Amino acid sequence: MSRSIVRQSKFRHVFGQTVKAEQGYDDIRVSKVTWDSSFCAVNPKFLAVIVESSGGGAFLVLPLFKTGRVDKNYPLVVGHSGPVLDIDWCPHDDNILASCSEDCTAMVWQIPDHALIRPLSDPVVVLEGHSKRVGIVTWHPTARNILLTAGSDNLVIIWNVGTGEPLISMDDHPDLIYSISWNRNGSLFCTTCKDRRLRICDPRKREVVAERLAPHEGIRPMRAIFTRDGNIFTTGFTRMSQRELGLWDPTNFEDPIALLELDTSNGVLLPYYDADANMVYLCGKGDSSIRYFEITEEPPYVHYLSTFSSKEPQRGMGFMPKRGVDVTKCEIARLYKLLDKKCEPITMTVPRKSDLFQDDLYPDTAGPEPAIEAEEWLDGRDEDPILMSMREAYMPPKSRELKVAKKNVLDSRPTTRRSMSTLETNSLPPELLERLLEEIQNLKATVLSQEKRICDLENKLSQYTNGTA
């Protein structure tokens, strides 16, 4: 008789939870443009959402703390003359955001720390180089001021936004580009295209270094992202229009490391990758659920963990960088789900009983400091992201703060306390002496009862925190 062995993983019990209604963002007119973009970008300071706008394209930028109902007259970022298709926060400056639009341009914006008082219409720089609409914009993960754009003219252009100049232009794609993802150090990027090919490109050599025809046999759009190990995770469709995910080794594109059929649905699966936990969250447009998987080195390599389900279908999704999660609550990811008229934050949490900082859940993560300058990257230098510790963000709960009163251990002299017998009782009237003794006895009884009460409350608190109550 065979016994099934449960796979050991600290992420096996991760669960998703929608925050309280008052912690969401209401009355947001999410864009209805037909483009398979996430429509949302988030960082530890701001939430940005592409919205409906008359007379051009616009997006909304809110400080994270500004929850609740959004005023219908709240100022927007309104520089584009056509609908905005994609937005992306700079990983090295939480106040810098890039956008691209149907007006054939990409723009870079400086967002002030405070909430906008008037509409923002003056970008820091306008990037003009595409002849058709620009649908993808993504920042380099480690080099300062390097931005990549891709348009319906099938061009990929890499810019130095510090000077506003195009550095590299690649025209290797014969058809519409669906998605682009940088690898961990920004030396390569992978693309999916309408010609059903998955390509790996070296931008500084201006060439495609590897490609695979039809990693998914269906003709519907694919998505691809690099993992931290250099493999490529893809989502697409089978020939029978079933949604499918795959994991590929770029050095051997012949056979997949893993290929898994999911379900039958029309929505394109957008993958969001957590490099620290090696987890992928799959969010389908029009779905009301989020599936999440763990990638490991043991078969079957892509392990299904669980599904978060809610009632309403999602229009888009934002994914918080790891340095923006709440480590005191063992939160390992936070997603921002766009609905028709609002945005709901969803927290992904690992259940732990201890309130202490969880080292195994929070390895050092990519920080906001760029590893190299634009010129160094262009000259051929590659660097991994500069890591930061998550422990600095940990704040112990007040109920768990330990207060220690240090005493001088060298001072071993007994403290002398004069007893009532040494008092010169002859000088006190008997009535006063009796009253003093009675008051001392009452105070002693009060202190004893309070100490017992404190002890009972501490025991009860310990039971609640340990989950035994």
CSV table of C-alpha atoms in Angstrom, one decimal:
chain,number,residue,atom,x,y,z
A,1,MET,CA,0.0,0.0,0.0
A,2,SER,CA,1.5,3.3,-1.1
A,3,ARG,CA,1.5,6.3,1.1
A,4,SER,CA,1.4,9.8,-0.4
A,5,ILE,CA,4.1,12.1,0.9
A,6,VAL,CA,3.1,15.8,1.3
A,7,ARG,CA,5.7,18.1,-0.3
A,8,GLN,CA,7.4,20.3,2.3
A,9,SER,CA,7.3,24.0,1.5
A,10,LYS,CA,7.0,27.1,3.7
A,11,PHE,CA,4.6,28.6,1.1
A,12,ARG,CA,2.2,25.6,1.0
A,13,HIS,CA,-0.4,27.4,3.2
A,14,VAL,CA,-0.2,30.9,1.7
A,15,PHE,CA,-3.7,32.4,1.7
A,16,GLY,CA,-5.1,35.5,0.1
A,17,GLN,CA,-7.4,38.0,1.7
A,18,THR,CA,-9.1,41.2,0.5
A,19,VAL,CA,-8.6,44.2,2.8
A,20,LYS,CA,-11.5,45.9,4.5
A,21,ALA,CA,-13.7,48.0,2.3
A,22,GLU,CA,-12.5,51.3,3.8
A,23,GLN,CA,-8.9,50.3,2.9
A,24,GLY,CA,-9.7,50.1,-0.8
A,25,TYR,CA,-10.0,52.8,-3.5
A,26,ASP,CA,-13.5,53.5,-4.8
A,27,ASP,CA,-15.0,55.5,-7.7
A,28,ILE,CA,-12.2,54.9,-10.1
A,29,ARG,CA,-13.2,54.9,-13.8
A,30,VAL,CA,-10.9,52.2,-15.0
A,31,SER,CA,-10.0,52.4,-18.7
A,32,LYS,CA,-12.0,50.3,-21.2
A,33,VAL,CA,-9.4,50.3,-23.9
A,34,THR,CA,-9.0,46.9,-25.5
A,35,TRP,CA,-5.3,46.1,-24.8
A,36,ASP,CA,-3.9,43.3,-22.7
A,37,SER,CA,-2.0,45.4,-20.2
A,38,SER,CA,-2.3,45.4,-16.5
A,39,PHE,CA,-3.7,49.0,-16.4
A,40,CYS,CA,-2.2,49.4,-12.9
A,41,ALA,CA,1.2,50.0,-11.3
A,42,VAL,CA,2.1,50.2,-7.7
A,43,ASN,CA,5.2,50.9,-5.5
A,44,PRO,CA,5.7,51.5,-1.8
A,45,LYS,CA,4.5,55.2,-2.2
A,46,PHE,CA,1.9,55.4,-5.0
A,47,LEU,CA,-0.9,53.6,-6.8
A,48,ALA,CA,-1.3,54.5,-10.5
A,49,VAL,CA,-4.3,53.4,-12.6
A,50,ILE,CA,-5.1,54.0,-16.3
A,51,VAL,CA,-8.6,55.6,-16.4
A,52,GLU,CA,-11.2,56.7,-18.9
A,53,SER,CA,-10.6,60.2,-20.1
A,54,SER,CA,-12.2,62.5,-22.6
A,55,GLY,CA,-10.0,64.3,-25.1
A,56,GLY,CA,-6.9,62.1,-24.8
A,57,GLY,CA,-5.3,59.6,-22.4
A,58,ALA,CA,-4.9,60.0,-18.6
A,59,PHE,CA,-4.0,58.0,-15.6
A,60,LEU,CA,-4.7,58.5,-11.9
A,61,VAL,CA,-1.9,58.6,-9.3
A,62,LEU,CA,-2.8,58.2,-5.6
A,63,PRO,CA,-0.6,58.1,-2.5
A,64,LEU,CA,-1.1,54.6,-1.0
A,65,PHE,CA,-2.6,56.1,2.2
A,66,LYS,CA,-5.3,58.0,0.4
A,67,THR,CA,-7.9,55.2,0.6
A,68,GLY,CA,-11.6,55.4,0.4
A,69,ARG,CA,-13.7,57.2,-2.2
A,70,VAL,CA,-11.8,59.1,-4.8
A,71,ASP,CA,-13.3,62.5,-5.7
A,72,LYS,CA,-14.6,62.7,-9.3
A,73,ASN,CA,-12.6,65.9,-9.7
A,74,TYR,CA,-9.4,64.5,-8.4
A,75,PRO,CA,-6.5,65.8,-10.7
A,76,LEU,CA,-5.1,63.3,-13.3
A,77,VAL,CA,-1.9,63.0,-15.2
A,78,VAL,CA,-3.1,64.2,-18.7
A,79,GLY,CA,-0.1,64.7,-21.0
A,80,HIS,CA,-1.0,62.1,-23.7
A,81,SER,CA,-3.2,62.9,-26.7
A,82,GLY,CA,-4.4,59.3,-27.1
A,83,PRO,CA,-5.4,56.5,-24.7
A,84,VAL,CA,-2.7,55.4,-22.3
A,85,LEU,CA,-1.8,51.7,-22.8
A,86,ASP,CA,0.8,50.9,-20.2
A,87,ILE,CA,2.5,52.4,-17.2
A,88,ASP,CA,5.5,51.3,-15.1
A,89,TRP,CA,7.2,52.8,-11.9
A,90,CYS,CA,10.9,53.2,-11.9
A,91,PRO,CA,12.5,50.6,-9.6
A,92,HIS,CA,15.2,53.2,-8.6
A,93,ASP,CA,13.0,56.2,-7.8
A,94,ASP,CA,9.5,55.9,-6.3
A,95,ASN,CA,8.5,59.3,-7.7
A,96,ILE,CA,9.3,58.5,-11.4
A,97,LEU,CA,6.8,56.8,-13.7
A,98,ALA,CA,6.8,56.0,-17.4
A,99,SER,CA,3.8,55.8,-19.6
A,100,CYS,CA,3.1,55.0,-23.3
A,101,SER,CA,0.1,55.6,-25.5
A,102,GLU,CA,-1.7,55.3,-28.8
A,103,ASP,CA,-0.3,58.8,-29.6
A,104,CYS,CA,3.0,57.0,-30.6
A,105,THR,CA,5.0,58.5,-27.7
A,106,ALA,CA,6.3,57.4,-24.3
A,107,MET,CA,6.6,59.9,-21.4
A,108,VAL,CA,8.4,60.0,-18.1
A,109,TRP,CA,6.8,61.8,-15.2
A,110,GLN,CA,8.0,63.2,-11.9
A,111,ILE,CA,5.2,62.7,-9.3
A,112,PRO,CA,5.4,65.0,-6.2
A,113,ASP,CA,5.3,63.4,-2.8
A,114,HIS,CA,2.0,65.0,-1.8
A,115,ALA,CA,-1.3,64.4,-3.6
A,116,LEU,CA,-1.8,66.2,-6.8
A,117,ILE,CA,-3.4,69.6,-6.4
A,118,ARG,CA,-3.9,70.3,-10.2
A,119,PRO,CA,-3.7,68.1,-13.3
A,120,LEU,CA,-0.2,67.2,-14.3
A,121,SER,CA,0.4,67.8,-18.0
A,122,ASP,CA,4.2,68.5,-18.2
A,123,PRO,CA,6.3,65.3,-18.4
A,124,VAL,CA,10.0,65.4,-17.5
A,125,VAL,CA,10.8,63.9,-21.0
A,126,VAL,CA,8.9,62.9,-24.1
A,127,LEU,CA,10.3,59.9,-26.0
A,128,GLU,CA,9.4,60.1,-29.7
A,129,GLY,CA,10.7,57.3,-32.0
A,130,HIS,CA,7.8,55.0,-32.8
A,131,SER,CA,5.6,55.4,-35.9
A,132,LYS,CA,2.6,53.6,-34.4
A,133,ARG,CA,1.1,53.2,-31.0
A,134,VAL,CA,3.4,52.3,-28.1
A,135,GLY,CA,2.0,49.4,-26.1
A,136,ILE,CA,4.8,48.3,-23.7
A,137,VAL,CA,7.0,50.3,-21.4
A,138,THR,CA,9.4,48.7,-18.9
A,139,TRP,CA,12.4,49.9,-16.9
A,140,HIS,CA,15.8,48.2,-16.7
A,141,PRO,CA,16.1,46.3,-13.4
A,142,THR,CA,19.6,47.5,-12.4
A,143,ALA,CA,20.9,50.4,-14.6
A,144,ARG,CA,19.9,53.9,-13.9
A,145,ASN,CA,17.7,55.8,-16.5
A,146,ILE,CA,17.4,52.9,-19.0
A,147,LEU,CA,13.9,52.4,-20.3
A,148,LEU,CA,12.6,50.0,-23.0
A,149,THR,CA,9.5,50.6,-25.2
A,150,ALA,CA,7.8,48.5,-27.8
A,151,GLY,CA,5.2,49.6,-30.3
A,152,SER,CA,2.8,48.3,-33.0
A,153,ASP,CA,5.5,49.2,-35.5
A,154,ASN,CA,7.3,46.1,-34.2
A,155,LEU,CA,10.2,48.1,-33.0
A,156,VAL,CA,12.0,47.7,-29.7
A,157,ILE,CA,13.7,50.9,-28.6
A,158,ILE,CA,15.9,51.3,-25.5
A,159,TRP,CA,16.3,54.9,-24.2
A,160,ASN,CA,18.5,56.9,-21.8
A,161,VAL,CA,15.7,59.0,-20.2
A,162,GLY,CA,18.4,61.1,-18.6
A,163,THR,CA,19.2,62.6,-22.0
A,164,GLY,CA,16.0,61.6,-23.8
A,165,GLU,CA,18.0,59.9,-26.5
A,166,PRO,CA,17.4,56.4,-28.1
A,167,LEU,CA,20.4,54.1,-27.5
A,168,ILE,CA,19.4,50.9,-29.2
A,169,SER,CA,16.7,50.1,-31.8
A,170,MET,CA,15.8,46.5,-32.8
A,171,ASP,CA,13.5,45.4,-35.6
A,172,ASP,CA,13.8,41.6,-35.3
A,173,HIS,CA,10.1,41.1,-34.8
A,174,PRO,CA,7.9,40.7,-37.9
A,175,ASP,CA,4.6,41.2,-36.1
A,176,LEU,CA,3.0,42.7,-32.9
A,177,ILE,CA,5.0,42.2,-29.7
A,178,TYR,CA,2.8,40.9,-26.9
A,179,SER,CA,5.2,41.1,-23.9
A,180,ILE,CA,8.8,41.8,-22.9
A,181,SER,CA,10.6,40.8,-19.7
A,182,TRP,CA,14.2,41.6,-18.6
A,183,ASN,CA,16.3,39.0,-16.8
A,184,ARG,CA,17.6,39.6,-13.3
A,185,ASN,CA,20.7,41.6,-14.2
A,186,GLY,CA,19.3,43.2,-17.4
A,187,SER,CA,21.8,41.6,-19.8
A,188,LEU,CA,18.9,40.0,-21.9
A,189,PHE,CA,15.2,40.3,-22.4
A,190,CYS,CA,12.6,37.8,-23.7
A,191,THR,CA,9.7,38.6,-25.9
A,192,THR,CA,6.5,37.0,-27.2
A,193,CYS,CA,5.2,37.9,-30.6
A,194,LYS,CA,2.1,37.4,-32.7
A,195,ASP,CA,4.2,35.2,-35.0
A,196,ARG,CA,4.0,32.6,-32.1
A,197,ARG,CA,7.7,32.8,-31.4
A,198,LEU,CA,9.4,33.2,-28.0
A,199,ARG,CA,12.7,35.1,-28.5
A,200,ILE,CA,15.6,35.9,-26.2
A,201,CYS,CA,17.4,39.1,-27.3
A,202,ASP,CA,20.8,40.6,-26.4
A,203,PRO,CA,20.1,44.3,-26.8
A,204,ARG,CA,23.7,45.5,-26.8
A,205,LYS,CA,24.6,43.0,-29.6
A,206,ARG,CA,21.3,43.9,-31.3
A,207,GLU,CA,20.6,40.3,-32.0
A,208,VAL,CA,18.2,37.4,-31.1
A,209,VAL,CA,20.4,34.8,-29.3
A,210,ALA,CA,17.7,32.1,-29.0
A,211,GLU,CA,14.1,31.5,-30.1
A,212,ARG,CA,11.4,28.8,-29.9
A,213,LEU,CA,8.5,28.5,-32.3
A,214,ALA,CA,5.1,27.9,-30.6
A,215,PRO,CA,6.0,27.1,-27.0
A,216,HIS,CA,2.2,27.0,-26.8
A,217,GLU,CA,0.4,25.7,-29.8
A,218,GLY,CA,-2.6,28.0,-29.7
A,219,ILE,CA,-2.8,31.2,-31.7
A,220,ARG,CA,-4.0,33.4,-28.8
A,221,PRO,CA,-1.5,35.8,-27.1
A,222,MET,CA,1.3,34.5,-24.9
A,223,ARG,CA,3.2,36.0,-22.0
A,224,ALA,CA,6.8,35.2,-20.9
A,225,ILE,CA,8.9,36.3,-17.9
A,226,PHE,CA,12.5,35.4,-16.8
A,227,THR,CA,12.9,33.6,-13.4
A,228,ARG,CA,15.8,34.3,-11.1
A,229,ASP,CA,17.5,31.1,-12.3
A,230,GLY,CA,17.5,32.3,-15.9
A,231,ASN,CA,14.7,30.0,-17.0
A,232,ILE,CA,11.6,31.4,-18.7
A,233,PHE,CA,8.0,31.0,-17.5
A,234,THR,CA,5.3,31.3,-20.1
A,235,THR,CA,1.5,31.4,-20.3
A,236,GLY,CA,-0.5,30.7,-23.4
A,237,PHE,CA,-3.1,28.5,-25.0
A,238,THR,CA,-3.3,25.0,-26.4
A,239,ARG,CA,-4.6,24.2,-29.9
A,240,MET,CA,-8.0,23.4,-28.2
A,241,SER,CA,-8.0,26.9,-26.6
A,242,GLN,CA,-7.1,25.6,-23.1
A,243,ARG,CA,-5.0,27.9,-21.0
A,244,GLU,CA,-1.5,26.5,-20.4
A,245,LEU,CA,1.7,27.4,-18.5
A,246,GLY,CA,5.2,26.3,-19.3
A,247,LEU,CA,8.8,26.5,-17.9
A,248,TRP,CA,11.7,26.5,-20.4
A,249,ASP,CA,15.5,26.3,-20.3
A,250,PRO,CA,16.8,28.9,-22.8
A,251,THR,CA,19.9,26.7,-23.4
A,252,ASN,CA,17.6,23.9,-24.6
A,253,PHE,CA,14.3,25.1,-26.1
A,254,GLU,CA,13.5,21.7,-27.6
A,255,ASP,CA,11.6,20.3,-24.6
A,256,PRO,CA,9.9,22.2,-21.8
A,257,ILE,CA,11.0,21.7,-18.2
A,258,ALA,CA,7.3,21.7,-17.3
A,259,LEU,CA,4.0,22.1,-19.3
A,260,LEU,CA,0.7,22.2,-17.5
A,261,GLU,CA,-2.8,22.7,-18.8
A,262,LEU,CA,-5.1,24.8,-16.6
A,263,ASP,CA,-8.6,25.5,-17.8
A,264,THR,CA,-10.7,26.7,-20.7
A,265,SER,CA,-11.2,30.5,-20.7
A,266,ASN,CA,-10.6,33.4,-23.1
A,267,GLY,CA,-8.7,35.7,-20.8
A,268,VAL,CA,-4.9,36.1,-21.2
A,269,LEU,CA,-3.0,35.0,-18.1
A,270,LEU,CA,-0.8,37.8,-16.8
A,271,PRO,CA,2.1,36.4,-14.7
A,272,TYR,CA,3.5,38.3,-11.7
A,273,TYR,CA,6.8,36.9,-10.4
A,274,ASP,CA,8.2,37.1,-6.9
A,275,ALA,CA,11.9,36.4,-7.3
A,276,ASP,CA,12.6,36.1,-3.5
A,277,ALA,CA,10.0,33.3,-3.0
A,278,ASN,CA,10.3,32.0,-6.5
A,279,MET,CA,6.5,32.1,-6.8
A,280,VAL,CA,4.3,33.1,-9.7
A,281,TYR,CA,0.8,34.6,-9.4
A,282,LEU,CA,-1.4,34.1,-12.5
A,283,CYS,CA,-4.2,36.7,-13.0
A,284,GLY,CA,-6.5,36.3,-16.0
A,285,LYS,CA,-8.4,39.3,-17.4
A,286,GLY,CA,-12.1,38.6,-16.8
A,287,ASP,CA,-11.3,36.0,-14.2
A,288,SER,CA,-12.4,36.3,-10.6
A,289,SER,CA,-9.5,34.2,-9.2
A,290,ILE,CA,-5.7,34.4,-8.8
A,291,ARG,CA,-3.8,31.1,-9.0
A,292,TYR,CA,-0.3,30.9,-7.5
A,293,PHE,CA,2.5,28.4,-8.0
A,294,GLU,CA,6.0,27.8,-6.6
A,295,ILE,CA,8.9,27.0,-8.9
A,296,THR,CA,11.5,24.5,-7.6
A,297,GLU,CA,14.3,22.4,-8.8
A,298,GLU,CA,12.4,19.1,-8.0
A,299,PRO,CA,9.8,17.5,-10.3
A,300,PRO,CA,7.3,18.6,-11.4
A,301,TYR,CA,9.2,21.9,-11.1
A,302,VAL,CA,6.0,24.1,-11.1
A,303,HIS,CA,3.9,23.3,-8.0
A,304,TYR,CA,0.4,24.5,-7.7
A,305,LEU,CA,-0.2,26.1,-4.3
A,306,SER,CA,-3.7,27.5,-4.1
A,307,THR,CA,-6.3,29.8,-5.6
A,308,PHE,CA,-7.7,33.0,-4.3
A,309,SER,CA,-11.3,33.6,-5.5
A,310,SER,CA,-13.6,36.5,-5.2
A,311,LYS,CA,-17.0,37.4,-6.7
A,312,GLU,CA,-16.2,40.1,-9.3
A,313,PRO,CA,-14.0,39.7,-12.4
A,314,GLN,CA,-10.7,41.7,-12.6
A,315,ARG,CA,-10.0,44.3,-15.2
A,316,GLY,CA,-6.3,44.5,-14.4
A,317,MET,CA,-3.8,44.0,-11.6
A,318,GLY,CA,-0.9,45.7,-9.9
A,319,PHE,CA,1.9,43.9,-8.0
A,320,MET,CA,3.7,45.5,-5.1
A,321,PRO,CA,7.5,45.2,-5.0
A,322,LYS,CA,8.7,43.1,-2.1
A,323,ARG,CA,10.1,46.1,-0.2
A,324,GLY,CA,6.5,47.4,0.1
A,325,VAL,CA,4.9,44.5,1.9
A,326,ASP,CA,4.1,44.4,5.6
A,327,VAL,CA,6.7,42.0,7.2
A,328,THR,CA,5.1,42.3,10.7
A,329,LYS,CA,2.0,40.4,9.4
A,330,CYS,CA,4.1,37.8,7.4
A,331,GLU,CA,2.7,39.3,4.2
A,332,ILE,CA,4.8,38.0,1.2
A,333,ALA,CA,2.9,39.7,-1.6
A,334,ARG,CA,0.2,42.3,-2.2
A,335,LEU,CA,-1.8,42.6,-5.4
A,336,TYR,CA,-4.1,45.5,-6.4
A,337,LYS,CA,-7.1,44.1,-8.2
A,338,LEU,CA,-8.9,46.5,-10.6
A,339,LEU,CA,-12.7,46.2,-10.9
A,340,ASP,CA,-15.1,48.4,-13.0
A,341,LYS,CA,-15.2,51.2,-10.5
A,342,LYS,CA,-12.7,50.5,-7.8
A,343,CYS,CA,-9.3,48.9,-6.8
A,344,GLU,CA,-9.1,46.2,-4.1
A,345,PRO,CA,-5.8,45.4,-2.4
A,346,ILE,CA,-5.3,41.6,-1.8
A,347,THR,CA,-2.7,40.5,0.7
A,348,MET,CA,-1.0,37.1,0.4
A,349,THR,CA,0.1,35.9,3.9
A,350,VAL,CA,2.0,32.9,5.3
A,351,PRO,CA,0.3,31.9,8.6
A,352,ARG,CA,2.8,32.1,11.5
A,353,LYS,CA,2.1,32.2,15.2
A,354,SER,CA,5.3,34.0,16.2
A,355,ASP,CA,5.4,37.8,16.1
A,356,LEU,CA,9.2,37.8,15.5
A,357,PHE,CA,10.8,38.7,12.2
A,358,GLN,CA,10.7,35.7,9.9
A,359,ASP,CA,14.2,35.3,8.3
A,360,ASP,CA,13.2,32.4,6.1
A,361,LEU,CA,10.3,34.4,4.5
A,362,TYR,CA,12.3,37.6,3.8
A,363,PRO,CA,15.7,37.1,2.3
A,364,ASP,CA,17.5,40.3,1.2
A,365,THR,CA,15.5,41.8,-1.7
A,366,ALA,CA,16.2,44.2,-4.5
A,367,GLY,CA,16.5,47.7,-3.2
A,368,PRO,CA,15.9,51.1,-4.8
A,369,GLU,CA,19.6,51.8,-5.5
A,370,PRO,CA,20.8,51.3,-9.1
A,371,ALA,CA,23.7,49.0,-9.5
A,372,ILE,CA,25.3,50.7,-12.5
A,373,GLU,CA,24.9,53.8,-14.7
A,374,ALA,CA,23.4,53.9,-18.2
A,375,GLU,CA,26.8,54.4,-19.8
A,376,GLU,CA,28.3,51.5,-18.0
A,377,TRP,CA,25.5,49.2,-19.1
A,378,LEU,CA,25.8,50.3,-22.7
A,379,ASP,CA,29.6,49.6,-22.5
A,380,GLY,CA,28.8,45.9,-21.6
A,381,ARG,CA,28.9,45.8,-17.8
A,382,ASP,CA,26.3,43.7,-16.0
A,383,GLU,CA,25.5,43.8,-12.3
A,384,ASP,CA,22.8,42.0,-10.2
A,385,PRO,CA,20.5,44.2,-8.2
A,386,ILE,CA,21.8,45.8,-5.0
A,387,LEU,CA,20.0,44.0,-2.2
A,388,MET,CA,18.5,45.5,1.0
A,389,SER,CA,17.5,43.8,4.2
A,390,MET,CA,13.8,43.5,5.0
A,391,ARG,CA,14.5,43.4,8.8
A,392,GLU,CA,14.7,47.3,8.8
A,393,ALA,CA,11.0,47.4,8.0
A,394,TYR,CA,10.1,45.1,10.9
A,395,MET,CA,8.3,46.9,13.8
A,396,PRO,CA,7.6,44.6,16.8
A,397,PRO,CA,4.0,44.8,18.2
A,398,LYS,CA,3.8,46.9,21.3
A,399,SER,CA,2.4,44.0,23.3
A,400,ARG,CA,5.6,42.1,22.5
A,401,GLU,CA,8.1,44.8,23.3
A,402,LEU,CA,10.5,43.6,26.0
A,403,LYS,CA,11.5,46.1,28.7
A,404,VAL,CA,14.5,45.2,30.8
A,405,ALA,CA,15.5,47.1,34.0
A,406,LYS,CA,19.2,46.7,34.4
A,407,LYS,CA,20.5,46.6,37.9
A,408,ASN,CA,24.1,46.9,39.1
A,409,VAL,CA,25.1,43.3,39.9
A,410,LEU,CA,28.2,44.6,41.7
A,411,ASP,CA,26.2,46.4,44.2
A,412,SER,CA,25.5,43.4,46.5
A,413,ARG,CA,25.0,45.4,49.7
A,414,PRO,CA,21.7,44.6,51.3
A,415,THR,CA,19.3,47.5,51.4
A,416,THR,CA,18.5,48.5,54.9
A,417,ARG,CA,14.8,49.0,55.6
A,418,ARG,CA,13.8,50.4,58.9
A,419,SER,CA,11.0,48.5,60.5
A,420,MET,CA,8.2,50.0,62.4
A,421,SER,CA,9.8,48.8,65.6
A,422,THR,CA,12.7,51.2,65.1
A,423,LEU,CA,10.5,54.2,64.8
A,424,GLU,CA,10.3,56.4,67.7
A,425,THR,CA,6.7,55.4,68.5
A,426,ASN,CA,6.8,57.2,71.8
A,427,SER,CA,6.6,60.5,69.8
A,428,LEU,CA,3.4,59.5,67.9
A,429,PRO,CA,-0.1,59.6,69.3
A,430,PRO,CA,-1.7,56.1,69.5
A,431,GLU,CA,-4.6,57.0,67.2
A,432,LEU,CA,-2.3,58.2,64.4
A,433,LEU,CA,-0.1,55.2,64.7
A,434,GLU,CA,-3.1,52.9,64.5
A,435,ARG,CA,-4.4,54.7,61.4
A,436,LEU,CA,-1.0,54.5,59.7
A,437,LEU,CA,-0.7,50.8,60.3
A,438,GLU,CA,-4.2,50.2,58.9
A,439,GLU,CA,-3.5,52.2,55.8
A,440,ILE,CA,-0.3,50.2,55.2
A,441,GLN,CA,-2.2,47.0,55.4
A,442,ASN,CA,-4.9,48.2,52.9
A,443,LEU,CA,-2.2,49.3,50.4
A,444,LYS,CA,-0.5,45.9,50.7
A,445,ALA,CA,-3.8,44.1,50.0
A,446,THR,CA,-4.5,46.4,47.0
A,447,VAL,CA,-1.0,45.7,45.5
A,448,LEU,CA,-1.4,41.9,45.9
A,449,SER,CA,-4.8,41.9,44.2
A,450,GLN,CA,-3.5,44.0,41.3
A,451,GLU,CA,-0.5,41.7,40.9
A,452,LYS,CA,-2.8,38.7,40.7
A,453,ARG,CA,-4.9,40.5,38.1
A,454,ILE,CA,-1.8,41.4,35.9
A,455,CYS,CA,-0.7,37.8,36.1
A,456,ASP,CA,-4.1,36.5,34.9
A,457,LEU,CA,-4.2,39.0,32.0
A,458,GLU,CA,-0.7,38.0,30.9
A,459,ASN,CA,-1.6,34.3,30.9
A,460,LYS,CA,-4.7,35.1,28.8
A,461,LEU,CA,-2.7,37.2,26.4
A,462,SER,CA,-0.2,34.4,26.0
A,463,GLN,CA,-2.9,31.9,25.2
A,464,TYR,CA,-4.4,34.1,22.5
A,465,THR,CA,-1.0,34.8,20.8
A,466,ASN,CA,-0.1,31.1,20.9
A,467,GLY,CA,-3.5,30.1,19.5
A,468,THR,CA,-4.5,27.9,22.4
A,469,ALA,CA,-7.3,30.0,23.7
